[in-house]
Amino acid sequence: VRHLQLCCLTTGLQRLVPPKPLASDRSYLLLYTRGLEDQAEALLFRTLAHTVPTWRIPPPQHVPRVSEGHAAVGKLLVRLPDGEQIPQEGIPGIIHTYAFVDAVTGLSDEKEVAIEQLSKWVAGLGPALLQASQLVPGGATIAPTFRASAVRDGEHHFTSEDAMAAVGYGVGSAVSWKANMKSYDIE
């Protein structure tokens, strides 16, 4: 955690710290249709056959053009007990499931500053990226390929492709994974 805090401080970003029951290396980020929070949690609990700690990540408030387009998804952080994984076939009603690594706020709206912030922040996530790869089926036995993707809310002066390139550069600096935009193990 100290390492992650330092890598954020050097970029001017602030870590988004989940509640204590979710502070774990076995956390997942689930995307679902915004407005269906109760249904998303119910589907998760039904699929797992028990309840687990969850946190609904609130959308940014009072920011121009927030919650439009692809960024208009609900985000649910989930912590699973040791030894348990998200079912490989997925969870009905959940758009996508990711192993959760880290989250920050305070990204600049200006392209040059934001790209530098993203690259430096992600480059400092090496140990957390390796830990998260263990949550992916087969992640412990392969040198994974990855694809960086980005969806952002609000006004900004850079594209998702700009952000993806910066994140990809940071991942490549942090771990020895190979980028592949079409055939990837980790996104």
Backbone as a chain_set.jsonl record, in Angstrom:
{"seq": "VRHLQLCCLTTGLQRLVPPKPLASDRSYLLLYTRGLEDQAEALLFRTLAHTVPTWRIPPPQHVPRVSEGHAAVGKLLVRLPDGEQIPQEGIPGIIHTYAFVDAVTGLSDEKEVAIEQLSKWVAGLGPALLQASQLVPGGATIAPTFRASAVRDGEHHFTSEDAMAAVGYGVGSAVSWKANMKSYDIE", "coords": {"N": [[0.838, -1.183, 0.0], [1.942, 1.236, 0.794], [3.811, 1.612, -1.267], [2.064, 1.952, -3.449], [0.794, 4.312, -2.674], [2.934, 6.12, -2.764], [3.554, 6.063, -5.503], [1.33, 7.319, -6.529], [1.465, 9.862, -5.352], [3.702, 10.988, -6.617], [2.673, 11.607, -9.059], [0.618, 13.367, -8.737], [-1.879, 12.357, -8.273], [-4.713, 10.974, -6.515], [-5.318, 8.215, -4.461], [-8.13, 6.078, -4.724], [-9.64, 4.843, -2.097], [-10.963, 1.86, -1.067], [-13.592, 0.704, 1.225], [-12.554, -0.862, 4.348], [-13.301, -3.746, 4.562], [-13.062, -4.467, 1.916], [-10.504, -4.04, 1.13], [-8.188, -5.719, -0.264], [-6.22, -8.28, -1.879], [-7.768, -9.85, -3.394], [-9.841, -8.806, -4.904], [-12.455, -7.809, -7.116], [-13.632, -5.964, -9.945], [-16.767, -5.245, -11.031], [-18.76, -4.516, -13.822], [-21.869, -3.099, -14.609], [-25.231, -2.363, -15.769], [-25.947, 0.938, -15.117], [-28.071, 2.0, -12.507], [-29.208, -0.373, -11.975], [-28.321, -1.435, -9.566], [-29.178, -2.93, -7.238], [-30.143, -5.26, -8.451], [-27.818, -6.203, -9.724], [-26.164, -6.853, -7.521], [-27.806, -8.841, -6.352], [-27.807, -10.815, -8.383], [-25.079, -11.474, -8.368], [-24.775, -12.54, -5.725], [-26.561, -14.683, -5.898], [-25.356, -16.258, -7.898], [-22.923, -16.924, -6.656], [-23.897, -18.232, -4.467], [-23.865, -17.265, -1.899], [-23.415, -14.356, 0.257], [-21.079, -11.665, -0.216], [-18.576, -9.201, 0.686], [-19.292, -6.015, -0.714], [-18.947, -2.971, -2.642], [-20.442, -0.192, -3.887], [-19.207, 1.775, -6.256], [-19.396, 5.158, -6.317], [-20.669, 7.363, -8.906], [-18.868, 10.178, -10.331], [-19.733, 13.428, -9.117], [-21.43, 16.404, -10.111], [-19.905, 17.089, -12.391], [-19.22, 18.256, -15.602], [-20.726, 16.614, -18.4], [-20.566, 14.023, -17.366], [-21.145, 10.543, -16.971], [-22.023, 9.737, -19.488], [-22.384, 7.936, -22.593], [-20.18, 5.129, -23.067], [-19.082, 5.233, -20.558], [-21.123, 5.235, -18.82], [-21.726, 3.215, -16.841], [-22.492, 1.136, -14.038], [-20.401, 0.539, -11.23], [-19.121, -2.019, -9.32], [-17.371, -3.042, -6.577], [-15.97, -6.013, -5.448], [-15.161, -8.371, -2.959], [-13.731, -11.51, -2.691], [-13.587, -14.553, -0.748], [-10.483, -16.19, 0.222], [-9.298, -18.552, -2.114], [-11.661, -18.69, -3.556], [-13.16, -17.953, -6.697], [-14.395, -15.753, -9.269], [-16.947, -17.156, -11.217], [-15.918, -18.851, -14.172], [-17.565, -18.799, -16.394], [-18.813, -16.43, -16.076], [-21.109, -13.943, -14.722], [-24.562, -13.763, -14.749], [-26.132, -10.886, -16.155], [-24.077, -9.159, -15.536], [-21.927, -6.951, -17.08], [-19.119, -6.944, -17.517], [-16.231, -8.402, -15.942], [-13.465, -7.612, -13.944], [-10.195, -8.222, -12.561], [-9.415, -6.399, -9.759], [-7.096, -3.821, -9.496], [-6.091, -1.145, -8.784], [-7.234, 2.201, -8.113], [-7.591, 5.633, -8.974], [-8.138, 9.154, -8.392], [-8.376, 12.519, -9.662], [-7.12, 12.915, -12.098], [-5.641, 14.874, -14.574], [-7.279, 17.152, -16.851], [-5.944, 18.02, -19.025], [-4.169, 16.984, -21.866], [-1.26, 16.383, -22.123], [-0.351, 16.424, -19.46], [-2.078, 14.544, -18.254], [-1.438, 12.17, -19.655], [1.209, 11.759, -18.864], [0.776, 11.461, -16.082], [-0.799, 9.088, -16.041], [0.976, 7.166, -17.226], [3.188, 7.138, -15.41], [1.894, 6.453, -12.995], [0.77, 3.873, -13.539], [3.122, 2.485, -14.157], [4.179, 2.162, -11.647], [2.727, 0.107, -10.554], [3.559, -2.535, -10.672], [3.949, -4.904, -8.758], [1.265, -5.151, -7.879], [-0.08, -5.617, -10.294], [0.994, -8.103, -11.023], [0.021, -9.655, -8.9], [-2.748, -9.435, -9.366], [-2.904, -10.784, -11.791], [-2.889, -13.388, -10.996], [-5.485, -13.935, -10.372], [-6.78, -14.398, -12.692], [-8.028, -16.896, -14.856], [-5.634, -19.36, -15.477], [-3.637, -17.513, -15.194], [-1.481, -17.809, -13.455], [0.24, -19.509, -14.703], [1.112, -18.627, -17.15], [2.888, -16.284, -19.286], [1.316, -13.515, -19.587], [-0.524, -11.976, -22.321], [-1.622, -8.64, -22.942], [-4.181, -6.109, -23.084], [-4.661, -2.702, -23.072], [-7.323, -0.734, -22.011], [-9.625, 2.018, -21.949], [-12.102, 4.004, -20.429], [-13.512, 7.055, -19.852], [-15.024, 9.531, -17.759], [-16.644, 12.756, -18.028], [-15.431, 16.131, -18.92], [-12.601, 16.376, -21.005], [-9.394, 16.684, -22.576], [-8.272, 14.753, -24.198], [-8.119, 11.595, -25.909], [-9.693, 8.325, -25.553], [-8.004, 6.514, -26.739], [-5.53, 7.802, -26.47], [-5.253, 7.637, -23.684], [-5.243, 4.842, -23.41], [-2.833, 4.155, -24.672], [-0.985, 5.339, -22.921], [-1.497, 3.919, -20.539], [-0.88, 1.337, -21.429], [1.866, 1.675, -21.98], [2.772, 2.148, -19.361], [2.152, -0.331, -18.127], [3.82, -2.024, -19.626], [6.264, -1.027, -18.743], [6.228, -1.827, -16.126], [5.883, -4.622, -15.886], [6.738, -7.743, -17.553], [4.929, -8.263, -19.648], [3.408, -8.812, -22.847], [1.975, -6.647, -25.219], [-1.127, -6.982, -26.939], [-3.589, -6.208, -29.01], [-5.726, -7.637, -30.103], [-5.737, -10.414, -29.466], [-5.722, -11.295, -26.367], [-4.867, -12.001, -22.946], [-5.327, -10.603, -20.641], [-7.092, -7.665, -19.775]], "CA": [[0.0, 0.0, 0.0], [2.827, 2.402, 0.825], [4.36, 1.77, -2.613], [1.008, 2.505, -4.296], [0.581, 5.708, -2.284], [4.054, 6.909, -3.273], [3.469, 6.209, -6.959], [0.274, 8.307, -6.784], [1.939, 11.183, -4.937], [4.632, 11.529, -7.603], [1.944, 11.989, -10.266], [-0.442, 14.313, -8.401], [-3.157, 11.651, -8.215], [-5.131, 10.537, -5.183], [-5.871, 6.855, -4.5], [-9.499, 5.825, -4.308], [-9.457, 3.784, -1.107], [-12.229, 1.194, -0.743], [-13.785, 0.395, 2.647], [-11.647, -1.896, 4.85], [-13.602, -5.137, 4.205], [-12.755, -4.716, 0.512], [-9.082, -3.803, 0.894], [-7.667, -7.07, -0.382], [-5.68, -8.602, -3.193], [-8.744, -10.752, -4.023], [-10.985, -7.964, -5.238], [-12.854, -7.744, -8.519], [-14.471, -4.846, -10.35], [-17.841, -5.699, -11.904], [-19.481, -3.458, -14.517], [-23.266, -3.454, -14.853], [-26.018, -1.223, -16.224], [-26.199, 1.873, -14.023], [-29.47, 2.034, -12.119], [-29.608, -1.733, -11.611], [-27.407, -1.827, -8.505], [-29.732, -4.005, -6.419], [-30.208, -6.465, -9.26], [-26.452, -6.686, -9.939], [-25.734, -7.533, -6.294], [-28.604, -10.059, -6.187], [-27.291, -11.807, -9.327], [-23.781, -11.903, -7.851], [-24.973, -13.404, -4.558], [-27.221, -15.914, -6.346], [-24.365, -17.053, -8.622], [-21.94, -17.44, -5.696], [-24.666, -18.973, -3.452], [-23.671, -16.62, -0.596], [-23.085, -12.937, 0.141], [-19.68, -11.269, -0.062], [-18.5, -7.741, 0.81], [-19.344, -5.255, -1.963], [-18.969, -1.514, -2.53], [-20.89, 0.482, -5.101], [-18.37, 2.954, -6.479], [-20.313, 6.211, -6.773], [-20.203, 8.145, -10.054], [-18.482, 11.546, -9.979], [-20.866, 14.342, -9.021], [-21.281, 17.8, -10.525], [-18.858, 17.231, -13.389], [-19.878, 18.33, -16.91], [-20.717, 15.474, -19.318], [-20.3, 12.754, -16.691], [-22.136, 9.47, -17.091], [-22.511, 9.623, -20.85], [-21.736, 6.933, -23.43], [-19.706, 3.88, -22.479], [-18.719, 5.433, -19.153], [-22.357, 5.217, -18.024], [-21.943, 1.899, -16.246], [-22.305, 1.044, -12.606], [-19.163, -0.152, -10.861], [-19.276, -2.704, -8.047], [-16.15, -3.689, -6.123], [-16.347, -7.24, -4.749], [-14.052, -9.134, -2.377], [-14.041, -12.921, -2.505], [-12.72, -15.233, 0.219], [-9.348, -16.911, -0.35], [-9.635, -19.803, -2.77], [-12.867, -18.584, -4.375], [-13.003, -17.095, -7.869], [-15.582, -15.459, -10.066], [-17.131, -18.269, -12.156], [-15.308, -18.604, -15.473], [-18.619, -18.494, -17.366], [-19.302, -15.095, -15.785], [-22.278, -13.759, -13.862], [-25.647, -13.195, -15.554], [-26.454, -9.484, -15.896], [-22.86, -8.369, -15.342], [-21.366, -6.649, -18.396], [-17.727, -7.414, -17.554], [-15.58, -8.58, -14.647], [-12.021, -7.389, -13.959], [-9.454, -8.284, -11.302], [-9.198, -5.008, -9.371], [-5.706, -3.521, -9.15], [-6.009, 0.115, -8.059], [-8.022, 3.278, -8.72], [-7.185, 6.962, -8.531], [-8.901, 10.31, -8.843], [-7.535, 13.705, -9.82], [-6.44, 12.935, -13.382], [-5.749, 16.169, -15.247], [-8.048, 17.219, -18.093], [-5.016, 18.4, -20.095], [-3.609, 15.778, -22.463], [0.14, 16.087, -21.808], [-0.251, 16.144, -18.021], [-2.799, 13.3, -17.982], [-0.685, 11.045, -20.216], [2.347, 11.542, -17.966], [0.243, 10.922, -14.829], [-1.196, 7.695, -16.248], [2.157, 6.329, -17.458], [3.963, 6.995, -14.17], [1.09, 5.736, -12.003], [0.676, 2.455, -13.89], [4.461, 1.901, -14.057], [4.415, 1.833, -10.241], [1.793, -0.924, -10.101], [4.077, -3.862, -11.008], [3.552, -5.99, -7.85], [-0.197, -5.294, -7.858], [-0.468, -6.242, -11.558], [1.343, -9.525, -10.942], [-0.934, -10.283, -7.981], [-4.043, -9.51, -10.042], [-2.861, -11.799, -12.85], [-3.16, -14.685, -10.361], [-6.935, -14.095, -10.283], [-7.269, -14.698, -14.033], [-7.809, -18.317, -15.152], [-4.37, -19.622, -16.142], [-2.711, -16.397, -15.001], [-0.299, -18.207, -12.696], [1.1, -20.394, -15.478], [1.472, -18.051, -18.439], [3.323, -14.89, -19.377], [0.119, -13.08, -20.302], [-0.619, -10.837, -23.217], [-2.598, -7.723, -22.36], [-4.699, -4.984, -23.851], [-5.074, -1.586, -22.22], [-8.518, -0.047, -22.492], [-9.961, 3.139, -21.071], [-13.357, 4.729, -20.582], [-13.438, 8.131, -18.872], [-16.184, 10.404, -17.61], [-16.407, 14.191, -17.888], [-14.684, 16.914, -19.909], [-11.172, 16.094, -21.068], [-8.803, 17.1, -23.844], [-7.524, 13.641, -24.767], [-9.014, 10.513, -26.301], [-9.5, 7.031, -24.892], [-6.812, 5.914, -27.344], [-4.379, 8.425, -25.805], [-5.166, 7.045, -22.345], [-4.87, 3.437, -23.562], [-1.401, 4.096, -24.973], [-0.253, 5.666, -21.692], [-1.641, 2.782, -19.622], [-0.09, 0.246, -22.004], [3.278, 1.982, -21.742], [3.028, 1.931, -17.94], [2.16, -1.781, -17.865], [5.055, -2.541, -20.21], [7.38, -0.605, -17.887], [6.112, -2.453, -14.808], [5.959, -6.086, -15.962], [7.228, -8.194, -18.863], [3.833, -8.749, -20.477], [3.4, -8.325, -24.228], [0.701, -6.056, -25.639], [-1.774, -7.541, -28.117], [-4.917, -5.586, -28.989], [-6.769, -8.53, -30.608], [-5.724, -11.7, -28.766], [-5.113, -10.935, -25.091], [-5.288, -12.746, -21.756], [-5.696, -9.643, -19.601], [-7.448, -6.34, -20.284]], "C": [[0.882, 1.245, 0.0], [3.398, 2.673, -0.563], [3.317, 2.404, -3.542], [0.749, 3.967, -3.957], [1.693, 6.594, -2.83], [3.951, 7.1, -4.778], [2.356, 7.176, -7.328], [0.762, 9.711, -6.456], [2.858, 11.804, -5.981], [3.93, 11.981, -8.871], [0.843, 12.999, -9.992], [-1.816, 13.681, -8.362], [-3.471, 11.256, -6.782], [-5.764, 9.153, -5.304], [-7.317, 6.853, -4.037], [-9.432, 4.624, -3.376], [-10.807, 3.161, -0.779], [-12.371, 0.976, 0.755], [-12.935, -0.802, 3.063], [-12.02, -3.326, 4.453], [-13.273, -5.482, 2.755], [-11.287, -4.495, 0.182], [-8.379, -5.154, 0.906], [-7.052, -7.251, -1.749], [-6.583, -9.604, -3.914], [-10.011, -9.978, -4.362], [-11.199, -7.923, -6.743], [-13.704, -6.501, -8.742], [-15.48, -5.384, -11.355], [-18.531, -4.487, -12.519], [-20.885, -3.956, -14.829], [-23.998, -2.2, -15.321], [-26.357, -0.335, -15.04], [-27.7, 1.978, -13.782], [-29.983, 0.669, -11.699], [-28.709, -2.295, -10.507], [-27.927, -3.012, -7.694], [-29.767, -5.322, -7.187], [-28.817, -7.054, -9.497], [-25.945, -7.425, -8.708], [-26.498, -8.837, -6.096], [-28.117, -11.165, -7.127], [-25.936, -12.347, -8.881], [-23.967, -12.899, -6.712], [-25.624, -14.727, -4.959], [-26.216, -16.826, -7.052], [-23.357, -17.681, -7.67], [-22.58, -18.319, -4.629], [-24.39, -18.475, -2.035], [-23.358, -15.142, -0.818], [-21.59, -12.732, 0.35], [-19.66, -9.754, 0.112], [-18.495, -7.072, -0.57], [-19.322, -3.762, -1.65], [-19.38, -0.949, -3.876], [-20.064, 1.755, -5.261], [-19.261, 4.052, -7.046], [-19.765, 6.931, -7.999], [-19.778, 9.529, -9.591], [-19.707, 12.455, -9.991], [-20.478, 15.723, -9.525], [-20.095, 18.019, -11.469], [-19.542, 17.265, -14.755], [-19.681, 17.057, -17.726], [-20.353, 14.157, -18.656], [-21.454, 11.804, -16.946], [-22.77, 9.405, -18.469], [-21.793, 8.475, -21.55], [-21.32, 5.693, -22.665], [-19.328, 4.024, -21.009], [-19.94, 5.344, -18.24], [-22.67, 3.812, -17.528], [-21.819, 2.019, -14.739], [-21.056, 0.231, -12.323], [-19.325, -0.714, -9.457], [-17.963, -3.392, -7.714], [-16.55, -4.846, -5.218], [-15.099, -7.907, -4.197], [-14.513, -10.562, -2.155], [-13.114, -13.53, -1.465], [-11.567, -15.935, -0.499], [-9.827, -18.227, -0.947], [-10.879, -19.748, -3.642], [-12.612, -17.62, -5.526], [-14.356, -16.796, -8.484], [-15.743, -16.627, -11.043], [-16.615, -17.917, -13.55], [-16.349, -18.256, -16.536], [-19.237, -17.126, -17.13], [-20.523, -15.1, -14.882], [-23.378, -13.146, -14.722], [-25.918, -11.737, -15.158], [-25.254, -8.59, -15.673], [-22.205, -8.186, -16.709], [-19.953, -7.2, -18.523], [-17.175, -7.496, -16.135], [-14.077, -8.407, -14.824], [-11.438, -7.721, -12.595], [-9.101, -6.839, -10.968], [-7.755, -4.815, -8.927], [-5.637, -2.269, -8.288], [-6.891, 1.13, -8.784], [-7.559, 4.602, -8.138], [-8.185, 7.998, -9.024], [-7.919, 11.46, -9.034], [-6.761, 13.747, -11.12], [-6.698, 14.277, -14.068], [-6.631, 16.06, -16.49], [-7.147, 17.534, -19.288], [-4.231, 17.181, -20.564], [-2.189, 15.458, -21.989], [0.316, 15.696, -20.341], [-0.897, 14.798, -17.705], [-2.021, 12.083, -18.473], [0.51, 10.73, -19.325], [1.884, 10.949, -16.64], [-0.091, 9.44, -14.981], [0.013, 6.777, -16.394], [2.935, 6.076, -16.177], [3.199, 6.198, -13.123], [1.08, 4.242, -12.299], [2.041, 1.784, -13.798], [4.803, 1.522, -12.619], [3.552, 0.708, -9.709], [2.279, -2.352, -10.335], [3.65, -4.982, -10.073], [2.04, -6.22, -7.82], [-0.701, -5.937, -9.154], [-0.169, -7.737, -11.537], [0.39, -10.271, -10.025], [-2.289, -10.452, -8.662], [-4.045, -10.576, -11.131], [-3.121, -13.192, -12.29], [-4.659, -14.96, -10.268], [-7.565, -14.448, -11.624], [-7.04, -16.179, -14.299], [-6.541, -18.521, -15.969], [-3.318, -18.566, -15.914], [-1.436, -16.768, -14.274], [0.693, -18.978, -13.555], [1.568, -19.805, -16.797], [2.122, -16.688, -18.272], [2.244, -14.224, -20.217], [0.368, -11.989, -21.338], [-1.688, -9.929, -22.63], [-3.047, -6.699, -23.388], [-5.097, -3.921, -22.843], [-6.322, -0.976, -22.839], [-8.867, 1.042, -21.496], [-11.324, 3.697, -21.446], [-13.352, 5.775, -19.485], [-14.722, 8.937, -18.879], [-15.74, 11.862, -17.671], [-15.658, 14.823, -19.047], [-13.213, 16.541, -19.841], [-10.676, 16.417, -22.476], [-7.883, 16.022, -24.398], [-8.499, 12.501, -25.015], [-8.773, 9.262, -25.455], [-8.253, 6.35, -25.444], [-5.538, 6.5, -26.745], [-4.165, 7.791, -24.43], [-4.725, 5.591, -22.426], [-3.374, 3.292, -23.824], [-0.573, 4.371, -23.725], [-0.321, 4.52, -20.693], [-0.815, 1.602, -20.134], [1.4, 0.442, -21.793], [3.64, 1.727, -20.277], [3.078, 0.459, -17.582], [3.448, -2.389, -18.401], [6.291, -2.163, -19.415], [7.404, -1.372, -16.572], [6.331, -3.959, -14.836], [6.354, -6.488, -17.379], [6.125, -8.809, -19.721], [3.948, -8.135, -21.872], [2.016, -7.788, -24.572], [0.191, -6.757, -26.893], [-3.217, -7.063, -28.099], [-6.036, -6.523, -29.422], [-6.852, -9.848, -29.845], [-4.978, -11.502, -27.447], [-5.686, -11.797, -23.97], [-5.86, -11.812, -20.701], [-6.02, -8.309, -20.257], [-7.403, -5.363, -19.135]], "O": [[0.598, 2.205, -0.717], [3.467, 3.825, -0.993], [3.646, 3.29, -4.331], [0.511, 4.777, -4.852], [1.428, 7.698, -3.307], [4.231, 8.188, -5.282], [2.444, 7.809, -8.379], [0.497, 10.65, -7.206], [2.806, 13.012, -6.21], [4.535, 12.676, -9.688], [0.188, 13.451, -10.931], [-2.822, 14.389, -8.411], [-2.578, 11.213, -5.935], [-6.638, 8.937, -6.143], [-7.681, 7.538, -3.081], [-9.192, 3.504, -3.826], [-11.7, 3.842, -0.274], [-11.384, 1.052, 1.486], [-12.627, -1.661, 2.237], [-11.135, -4.074, 4.038], [-13.211, -6.659, 2.398], [-10.871, -4.744, -0.949], [-8.019, -5.666, 1.966], [-7.32, -6.48, -2.67], [-6.192, -10.15, -4.945], [-11.122, -10.455, -4.128], [-10.255, -7.992, -7.53], [-14.407, -6.045, -7.841], [-15.105, -5.913, -12.401], [-18.852, -3.533, -11.811], [-21.069, -5.095, -15.259], [-23.445, -1.101, -15.273], [-26.975, -0.784, -14.075], [-28.494, 2.038, -14.721], [-31.069, 0.559, -11.131], [-28.377, -3.48, -10.509], [-27.204, -3.987, -7.484], [-29.456, -6.377, -6.634], [-28.652, -8.273, -9.473], [-25.36, -8.502, -8.828], [-25.902, -9.843, -5.709], [-28.022, -12.323, -6.721], [-25.673, -13.543, -9.003], [-23.382, -13.982, -6.733], [-25.276, -15.777, -4.419], [-26.22, -18.036, -6.829], [-22.974, -18.838, -7.846], [-21.881, -19.074, -3.953], [-24.656, -19.191, -1.069], [-23.071, -14.724, -1.94], [-20.926, -13.53, 1.011], [-20.617, -9.081, -0.27], [-17.786, -7.506, -1.477], [-19.637, -3.344, -0.536], [-18.729, -1.206, -4.889], [-20.212, 2.699, -4.485], [-19.821, 3.899, -8.132], [-18.553, 7.099, -8.133], [-20.266, 10.014, -8.57], [-20.616, 12.262, -10.798], [-19.334, 16.152, -9.38], [-19.376, 19.011, -11.356], [-20.363, 16.396, -15.047], [-18.589, 16.488, -17.74], [-19.87, 13.25, -19.334], [-22.599, 12.224, -17.114], [-23.943, 9.051, -18.594], [-20.702, 8.085, -21.134], [-22.005, 5.255, -21.741], [-19.264, 3.027, -20.291], [-19.802, 5.373, -17.017], [-23.756, 3.287, -17.772], [-21.125, 2.899, -14.229], [-20.699, -0.662, -13.091], [-19.63, 0.02, -8.517], [-17.49, -4.233, -8.479], [-17.377, -4.679, -4.321], [-14.087, -8.0, -4.891], [-15.539, -10.807, -1.521], [-11.979, -13.08, -1.309], [-11.663, -16.237, -1.689], [-10.653, -18.926, -0.36], [-11.129, -20.683, -4.404], [-11.939, -16.602, -5.361], [-15.335, -17.503, -8.245], [-14.756, -17.05, -11.645], [-16.85, -16.815, -14.046], [-16.059, -17.509, -17.47], [-20.097, -16.698, -17.9], [-20.915, -16.138, -14.349], [-23.157, -12.117, -15.361], [-25.93, -11.4, -13.974], [-25.402, -7.369, -15.626], [-21.957, -9.163, -17.414], [-19.621, -7.848, -19.516], [-17.596, -6.756, -15.246], [-13.482, -8.978, -15.738], [-12.102, -7.528, -11.576], [-8.547, -6.129, -11.807], [-7.253, -5.558, -8.084], [-5.162, -2.338, -7.154], [-7.248, 0.928, -9.945], [-7.183, 4.687, -6.969], [-8.967, 7.752, -9.943], [-6.766, 11.377, -8.613], [-5.826, 14.538, -11.246], [-7.833, 14.748, -14.13], [-6.716, 14.998, -17.105], [-7.547, 17.335, -20.436], [-3.692, 16.432, -19.748], [-1.947, 14.355, -21.499], [1.042, 14.754, -20.023], [-0.325, 13.997, -16.966], [-1.955, 11.07, -17.775], [0.794, 9.562, -19.059], [2.52, 10.033, -16.119], [0.293, 8.628, -14.139], [0.072, 5.726, -15.757], [3.301, 4.939, -15.883], [3.782, 5.36, -12.436], [1.35, 3.431, -11.413], [2.12, 0.622, -13.4], [5.637, 0.644, -12.399], [3.632, 0.381, -8.525], [1.494, -3.292, -10.211], [3.037, -5.944, -10.537], [1.588, -7.363, -7.744], [-1.65, -6.72, -9.121], [-0.986, -8.543, -11.983], [-0.011, -11.395, -10.328], [-2.911, -11.507, -8.542], [-5.073, -11.208, -11.373], [-3.532, -14.086, -13.029], [-5.06, -16.112, -10.099], [-8.753, -14.764, -11.688], [-5.959, -16.687, -14.0], [-6.385, -17.925, -17.035], [-2.197, -18.709, -16.4], [-0.41, -16.111, -14.453], [1.862, -19.097, -13.189], [2.356, -20.437, -17.5], [1.939, -16.02, -17.255], [2.253, -14.354, -21.441], [1.315, -11.208, -21.25], [-2.565, -10.392, -21.901], [-2.391, -6.461, -24.402], [-5.792, -4.21, -21.87], [-6.373, -0.731, -24.044], [-8.453, 0.994, -20.338], [-11.654, 3.841, -22.623], [-13.205, 5.437, -18.311], [-15.418, 9.012, -19.892], [-14.58, 12.167, -17.394], [-15.298, 14.159, -20.018], [-12.645, 16.406, -18.757], [-11.446, 16.419, -23.436], [-6.847, 16.323, -24.992], [-9.57, 12.443, -24.41], [-7.777, 9.162, -24.738], [-7.528, 5.685, -24.705], [-4.566, 5.774, -26.534], [-3.041, 7.452, -24.06], [-3.921, 5.143, -21.608], [-2.725, 2.409, -23.264], [0.436, 3.705, -23.494], [0.684, 4.183, -20.067], [-0.127, 0.943, -19.355], [2.118, -0.504, -21.467], [4.692, 1.157, -19.986], [3.946, 0.036, -16.818], [4.097, -3.179, -17.715], [7.272, -2.907, -19.413], [8.462, -1.55, -15.97], [6.906, -4.515, -13.9], [6.31, -5.669, -18.297], [6.37, -9.775, -20.444], [4.524, -7.06, -22.04], [1.005, -8.41, -24.249], [0.964, -7.086, -27.793], [-3.99, -7.485, -27.239], [-7.201, -6.24, -29.139], [-7.952, -10.345, -29.604], [-3.748, -11.537, -27.413], [-6.826, -12.257, -24.035], [-6.768, -12.183, -19.958], [-5.324, -7.87, -21.173], [-7.668, -4.176, -19.324]]}, "num_chains": 1, "name": "protein.A"}
